[in-house]
Short mmCIF file of C-alpha atoms in Angstrom, two decimals:
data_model
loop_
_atom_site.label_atom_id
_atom_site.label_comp_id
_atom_site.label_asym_id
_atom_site.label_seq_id
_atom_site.Cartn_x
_atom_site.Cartn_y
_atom_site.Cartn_z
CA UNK A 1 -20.98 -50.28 -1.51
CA UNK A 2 -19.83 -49.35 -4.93
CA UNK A 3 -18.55 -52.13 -6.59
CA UNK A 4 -15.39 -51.27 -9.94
CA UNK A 5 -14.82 -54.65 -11.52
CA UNK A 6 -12.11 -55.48 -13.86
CA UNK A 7 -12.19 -58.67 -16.40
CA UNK A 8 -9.00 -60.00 -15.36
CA UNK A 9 -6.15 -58.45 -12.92
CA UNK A 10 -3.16 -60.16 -14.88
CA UNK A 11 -3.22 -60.31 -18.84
CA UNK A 12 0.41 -61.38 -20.67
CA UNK A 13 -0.75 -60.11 -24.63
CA UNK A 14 1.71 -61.10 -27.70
CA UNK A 15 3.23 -57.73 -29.52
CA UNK A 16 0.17 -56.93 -32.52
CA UNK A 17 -2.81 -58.60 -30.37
CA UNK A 18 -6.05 -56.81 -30.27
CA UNK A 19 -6.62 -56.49 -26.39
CA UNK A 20 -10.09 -55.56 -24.39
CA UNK A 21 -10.22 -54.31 -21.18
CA UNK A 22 -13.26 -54.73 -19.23
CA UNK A 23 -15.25 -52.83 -16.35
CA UNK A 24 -18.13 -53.00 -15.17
CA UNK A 25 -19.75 -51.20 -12.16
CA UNK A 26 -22.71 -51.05 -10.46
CA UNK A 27 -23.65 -47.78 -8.94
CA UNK A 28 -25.77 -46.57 -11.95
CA UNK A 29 -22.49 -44.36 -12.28
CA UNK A 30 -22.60 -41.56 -15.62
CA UNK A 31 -18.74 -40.88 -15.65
CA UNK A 32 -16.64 -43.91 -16.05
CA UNK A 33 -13.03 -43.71 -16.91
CA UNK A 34 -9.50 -45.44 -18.11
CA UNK A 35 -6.46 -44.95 -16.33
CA UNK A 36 -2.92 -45.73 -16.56
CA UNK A 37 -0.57 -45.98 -14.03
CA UNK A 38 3.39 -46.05 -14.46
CA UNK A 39 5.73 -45.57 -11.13
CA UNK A 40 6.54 -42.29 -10.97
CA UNK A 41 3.92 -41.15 -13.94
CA UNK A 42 1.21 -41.17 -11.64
CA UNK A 43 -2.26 -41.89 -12.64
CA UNK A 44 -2.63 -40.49 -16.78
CA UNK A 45 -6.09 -40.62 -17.91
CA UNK A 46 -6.68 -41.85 -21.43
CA UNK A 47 -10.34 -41.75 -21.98
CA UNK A 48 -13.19 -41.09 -20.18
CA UNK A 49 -16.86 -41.77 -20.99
CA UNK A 50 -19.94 -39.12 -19.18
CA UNK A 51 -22.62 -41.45 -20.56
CA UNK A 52 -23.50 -44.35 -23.00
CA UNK A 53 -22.29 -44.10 -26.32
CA UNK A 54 -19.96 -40.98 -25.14
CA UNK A 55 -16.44 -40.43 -25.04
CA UNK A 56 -13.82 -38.50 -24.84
CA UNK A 57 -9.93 -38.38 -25.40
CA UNK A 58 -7.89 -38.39 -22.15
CA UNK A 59 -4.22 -36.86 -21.71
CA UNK A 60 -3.08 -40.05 -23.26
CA UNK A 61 -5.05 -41.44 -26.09
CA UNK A 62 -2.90 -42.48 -28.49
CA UNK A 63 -2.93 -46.59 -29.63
CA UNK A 64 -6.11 -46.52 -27.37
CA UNK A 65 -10.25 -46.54 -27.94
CA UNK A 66 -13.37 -46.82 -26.08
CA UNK A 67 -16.43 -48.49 -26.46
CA UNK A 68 -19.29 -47.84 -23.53
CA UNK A 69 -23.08 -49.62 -25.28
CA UNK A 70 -24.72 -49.82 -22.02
CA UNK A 71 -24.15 -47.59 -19.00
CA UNK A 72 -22.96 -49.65 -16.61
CA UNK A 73 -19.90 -51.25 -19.00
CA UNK A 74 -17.13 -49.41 -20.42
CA UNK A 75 -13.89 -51.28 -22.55
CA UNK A 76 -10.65 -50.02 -23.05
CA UNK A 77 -9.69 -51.21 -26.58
CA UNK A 78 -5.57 -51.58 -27.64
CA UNK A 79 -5.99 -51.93 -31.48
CA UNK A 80 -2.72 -53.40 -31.79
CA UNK A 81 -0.71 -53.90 -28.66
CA UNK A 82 3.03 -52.76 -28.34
CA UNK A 83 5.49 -53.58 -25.79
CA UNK A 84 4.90 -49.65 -24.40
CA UNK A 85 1.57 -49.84 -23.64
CA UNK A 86 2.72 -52.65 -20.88
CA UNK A 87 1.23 -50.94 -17.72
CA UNK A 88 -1.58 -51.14 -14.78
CA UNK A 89 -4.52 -50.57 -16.08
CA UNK A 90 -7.09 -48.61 -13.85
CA UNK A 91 -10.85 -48.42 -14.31
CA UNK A 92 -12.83 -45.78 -12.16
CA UNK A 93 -16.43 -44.72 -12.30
CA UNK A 94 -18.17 -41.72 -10.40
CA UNK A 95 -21.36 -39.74 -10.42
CA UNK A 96 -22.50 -36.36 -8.91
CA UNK A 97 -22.97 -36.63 -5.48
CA UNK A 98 -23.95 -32.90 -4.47
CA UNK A 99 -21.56 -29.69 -3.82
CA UNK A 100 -20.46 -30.71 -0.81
CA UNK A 101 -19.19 -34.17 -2.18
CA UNK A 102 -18.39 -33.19 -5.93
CA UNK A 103 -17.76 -36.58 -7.69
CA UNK A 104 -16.12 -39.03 -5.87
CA UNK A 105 -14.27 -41.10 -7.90
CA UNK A 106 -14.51 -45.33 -7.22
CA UNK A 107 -12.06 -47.84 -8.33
CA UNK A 108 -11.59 -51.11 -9.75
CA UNK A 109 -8.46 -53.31 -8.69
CA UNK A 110 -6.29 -52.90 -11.67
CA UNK A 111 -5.08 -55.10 -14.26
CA UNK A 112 -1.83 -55.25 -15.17
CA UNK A 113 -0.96 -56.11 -18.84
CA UNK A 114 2.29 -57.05 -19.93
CA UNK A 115 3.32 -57.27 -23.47
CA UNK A 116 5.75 -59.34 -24.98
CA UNK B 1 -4.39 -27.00 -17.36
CA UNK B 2 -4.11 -28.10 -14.36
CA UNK B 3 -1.05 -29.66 -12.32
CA UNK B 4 -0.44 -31.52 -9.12
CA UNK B 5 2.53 -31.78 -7.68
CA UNK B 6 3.99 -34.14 -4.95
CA UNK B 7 7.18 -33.59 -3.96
CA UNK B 8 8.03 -36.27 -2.40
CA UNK B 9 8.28 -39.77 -3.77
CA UNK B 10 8.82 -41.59 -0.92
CA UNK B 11 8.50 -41.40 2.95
CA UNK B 12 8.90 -43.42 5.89
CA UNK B 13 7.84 -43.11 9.65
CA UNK B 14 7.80 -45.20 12.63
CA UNK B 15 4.59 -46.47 13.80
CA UNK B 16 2.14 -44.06 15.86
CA UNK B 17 3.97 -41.43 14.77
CA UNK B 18 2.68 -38.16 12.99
CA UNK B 19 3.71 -37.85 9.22
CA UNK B 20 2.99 -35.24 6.63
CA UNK B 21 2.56 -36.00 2.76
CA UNK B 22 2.85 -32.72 1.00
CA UNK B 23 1.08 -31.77 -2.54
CA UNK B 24 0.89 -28.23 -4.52
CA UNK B 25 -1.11 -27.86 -7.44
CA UNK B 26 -1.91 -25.04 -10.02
CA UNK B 27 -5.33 -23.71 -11.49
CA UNK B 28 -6.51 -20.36 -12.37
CA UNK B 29 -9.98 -21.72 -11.64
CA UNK B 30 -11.87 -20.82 -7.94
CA UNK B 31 -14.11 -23.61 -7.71
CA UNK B 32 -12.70 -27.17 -7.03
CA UNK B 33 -12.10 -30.04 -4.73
CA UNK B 34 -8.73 -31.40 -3.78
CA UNK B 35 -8.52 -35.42 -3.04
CA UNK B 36 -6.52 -37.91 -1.03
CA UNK B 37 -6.73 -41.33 -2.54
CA UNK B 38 -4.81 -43.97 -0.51
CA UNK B 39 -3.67 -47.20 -3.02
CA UNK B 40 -2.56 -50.52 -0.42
CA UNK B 41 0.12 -52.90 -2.26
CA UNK B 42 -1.49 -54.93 -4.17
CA UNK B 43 -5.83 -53.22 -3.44
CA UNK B 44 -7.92 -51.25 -5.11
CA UNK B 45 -7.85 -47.48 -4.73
CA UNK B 46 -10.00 -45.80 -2.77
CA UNK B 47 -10.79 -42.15 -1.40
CA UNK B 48 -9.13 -40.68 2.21
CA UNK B 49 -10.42 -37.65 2.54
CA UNK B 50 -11.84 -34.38 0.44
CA UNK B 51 -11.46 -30.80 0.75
CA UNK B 52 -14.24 -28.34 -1.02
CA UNK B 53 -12.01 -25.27 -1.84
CA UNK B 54 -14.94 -22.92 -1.17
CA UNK B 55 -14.73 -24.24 2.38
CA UNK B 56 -12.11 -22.65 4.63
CA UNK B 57 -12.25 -25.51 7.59
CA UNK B 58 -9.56 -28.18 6.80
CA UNK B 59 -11.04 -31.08 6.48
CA UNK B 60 -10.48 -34.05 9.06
CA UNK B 61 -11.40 -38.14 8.71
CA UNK B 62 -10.31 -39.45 12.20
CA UNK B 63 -6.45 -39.56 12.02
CA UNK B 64 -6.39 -38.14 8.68
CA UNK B 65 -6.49 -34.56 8.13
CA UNK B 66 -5.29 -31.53 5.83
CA UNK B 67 -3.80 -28.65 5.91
CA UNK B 68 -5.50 -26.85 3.13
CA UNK B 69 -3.55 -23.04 1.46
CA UNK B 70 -5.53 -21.77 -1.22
CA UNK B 71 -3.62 -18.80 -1.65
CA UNK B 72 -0.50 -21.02 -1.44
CA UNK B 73 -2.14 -23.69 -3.59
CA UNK B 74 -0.66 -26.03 -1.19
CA UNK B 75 -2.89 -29.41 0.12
CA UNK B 76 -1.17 -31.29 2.60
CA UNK B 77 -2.30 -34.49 4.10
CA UNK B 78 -1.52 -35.16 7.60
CA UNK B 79 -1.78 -38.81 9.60
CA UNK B 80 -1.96 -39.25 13.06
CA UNK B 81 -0.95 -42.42 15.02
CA UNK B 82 0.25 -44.02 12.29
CA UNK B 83 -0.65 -47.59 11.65
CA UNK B 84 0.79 -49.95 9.91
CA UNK B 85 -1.94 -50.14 8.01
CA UNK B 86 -1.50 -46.89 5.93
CA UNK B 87 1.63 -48.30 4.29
CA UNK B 88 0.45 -47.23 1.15
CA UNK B 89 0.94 -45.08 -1.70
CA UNK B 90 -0.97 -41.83 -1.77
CA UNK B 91 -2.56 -39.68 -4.93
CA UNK B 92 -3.16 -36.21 -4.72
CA UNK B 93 -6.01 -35.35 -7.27
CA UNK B 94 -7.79 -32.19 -8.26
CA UNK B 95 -11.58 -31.39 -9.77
CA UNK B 96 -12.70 -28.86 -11.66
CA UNK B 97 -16.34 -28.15 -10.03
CA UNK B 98 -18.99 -29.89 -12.19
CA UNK B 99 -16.04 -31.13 -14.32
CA UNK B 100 -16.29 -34.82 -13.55
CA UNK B 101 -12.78 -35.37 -13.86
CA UNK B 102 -9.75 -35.69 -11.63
CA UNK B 103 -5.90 -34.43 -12.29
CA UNK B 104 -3.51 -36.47 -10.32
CA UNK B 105 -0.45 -36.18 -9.04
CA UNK B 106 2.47 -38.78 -9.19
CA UNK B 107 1.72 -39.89 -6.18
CA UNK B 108 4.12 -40.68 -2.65
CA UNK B 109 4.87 -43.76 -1.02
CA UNK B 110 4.19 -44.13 2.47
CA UNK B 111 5.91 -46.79 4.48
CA UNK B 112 5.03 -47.42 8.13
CA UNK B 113 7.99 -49.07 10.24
CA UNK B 114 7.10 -51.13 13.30
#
């Protein structure tokens, strides 16, 4: 089975902290991603990542970066943390599985960071 | 760009009942795949079922199946017997072919009553 971990599921940050999000996966996965879900916002995609060293900007960049030095490992960055970016955080990683499949996309359990 | 819709925020049905979560979406592309992801309170997300849009057959996954309108743009996802189980909320999602990536829609929230 393909296994989406997350550093932490619950993180309470201070307003200004530099945060890191972790995932890891390991399916040998090119495409990894970074999530954000809101209720009633859906799922908004702020960066992905289609292999090491790669990146690029999501529907929702903004007070966000990315950092993916090995393949299997890809951290979600808040350079300064506001009360706004309080949200789930959702990691996902997927890989080309032939035309009948497309990518399937593979989840890790969230973590949800608060901000005070 | 693309767009999902789903209409509806939140259902309800009694258990082993039939229920019917409804999603539109909006591309001027031909080649795609349309997703059901199915998030449990409190567990990870994880795929229900996929529909290749080149593929006219609705897809089925035991109780779960779609009704799939490409000229409608329409992708509905339909669950039989319902189990208390699927309480859930459910993500509509979209892929460009090759793209890698997935649009998603704001999802609907599925309670099962016993």
């Amino acid at each position: 089975d393909v296994k989406v971990t997350q550093s932490s599921r619950y993180l309470v940050k201070r307003t200004g902290e530099k945060v890191f999000l972790e995932c890891v996966q390991d399916m040998d996965h090119e495409n990894m991603f970074w999530y954000r879900q809101d209720p009633g916002l859906g799922l908004r995609l702020i960066y992905f990542s289609y292999d090491v060293k790669m990146k690029e900007k999501g529907d929702i960049p903004e007070g966000y970066s990315v950092s993916r030095e090995k393949k299997e490992r890809f951290s979600l960055i808040l350079e300064s943390a506001s009360t706004n970016q309080t949200s789930m955080y959702l990691c996902a990683s997927s890989s080309y599985s032939g035309r009948d499949r497309g990518y399937e996309q593979y989840f890790g359990p969230g973590t949800r960071l608060t901000v005070t | 760009a693309q767009t999902v819709t789903q209409s509806q925020p939140e259902m309800s049905v009694q258990e082993a009942e039939t229920v019917t979560l409804s999603c539109t979406y909006d591309t001027s592309e031909s080649n795609y795949y349309l997703f059901w992801y199915k998030q449990p309170p409190s567990r990870q997300m994880i795929l229900v079922i996929r529909q290749e849009a080149y593929k006219q057959q609705n897809a089925t996954e035991n109780r779960f199946s779609v009704n799939f309108q490409k000229a409608a743009k329409s992708f509905s996802l339909k669950i039989s017997d319902s189990q208390l189980g699927d309480t859930a909320m459910y993500f509509c999602a979209f892929m460009i072919l090759n793209a890698g990536k997935s649009t998603f829609g704001d999802g609907t929230t599925l309670t099962v009553k016993p």
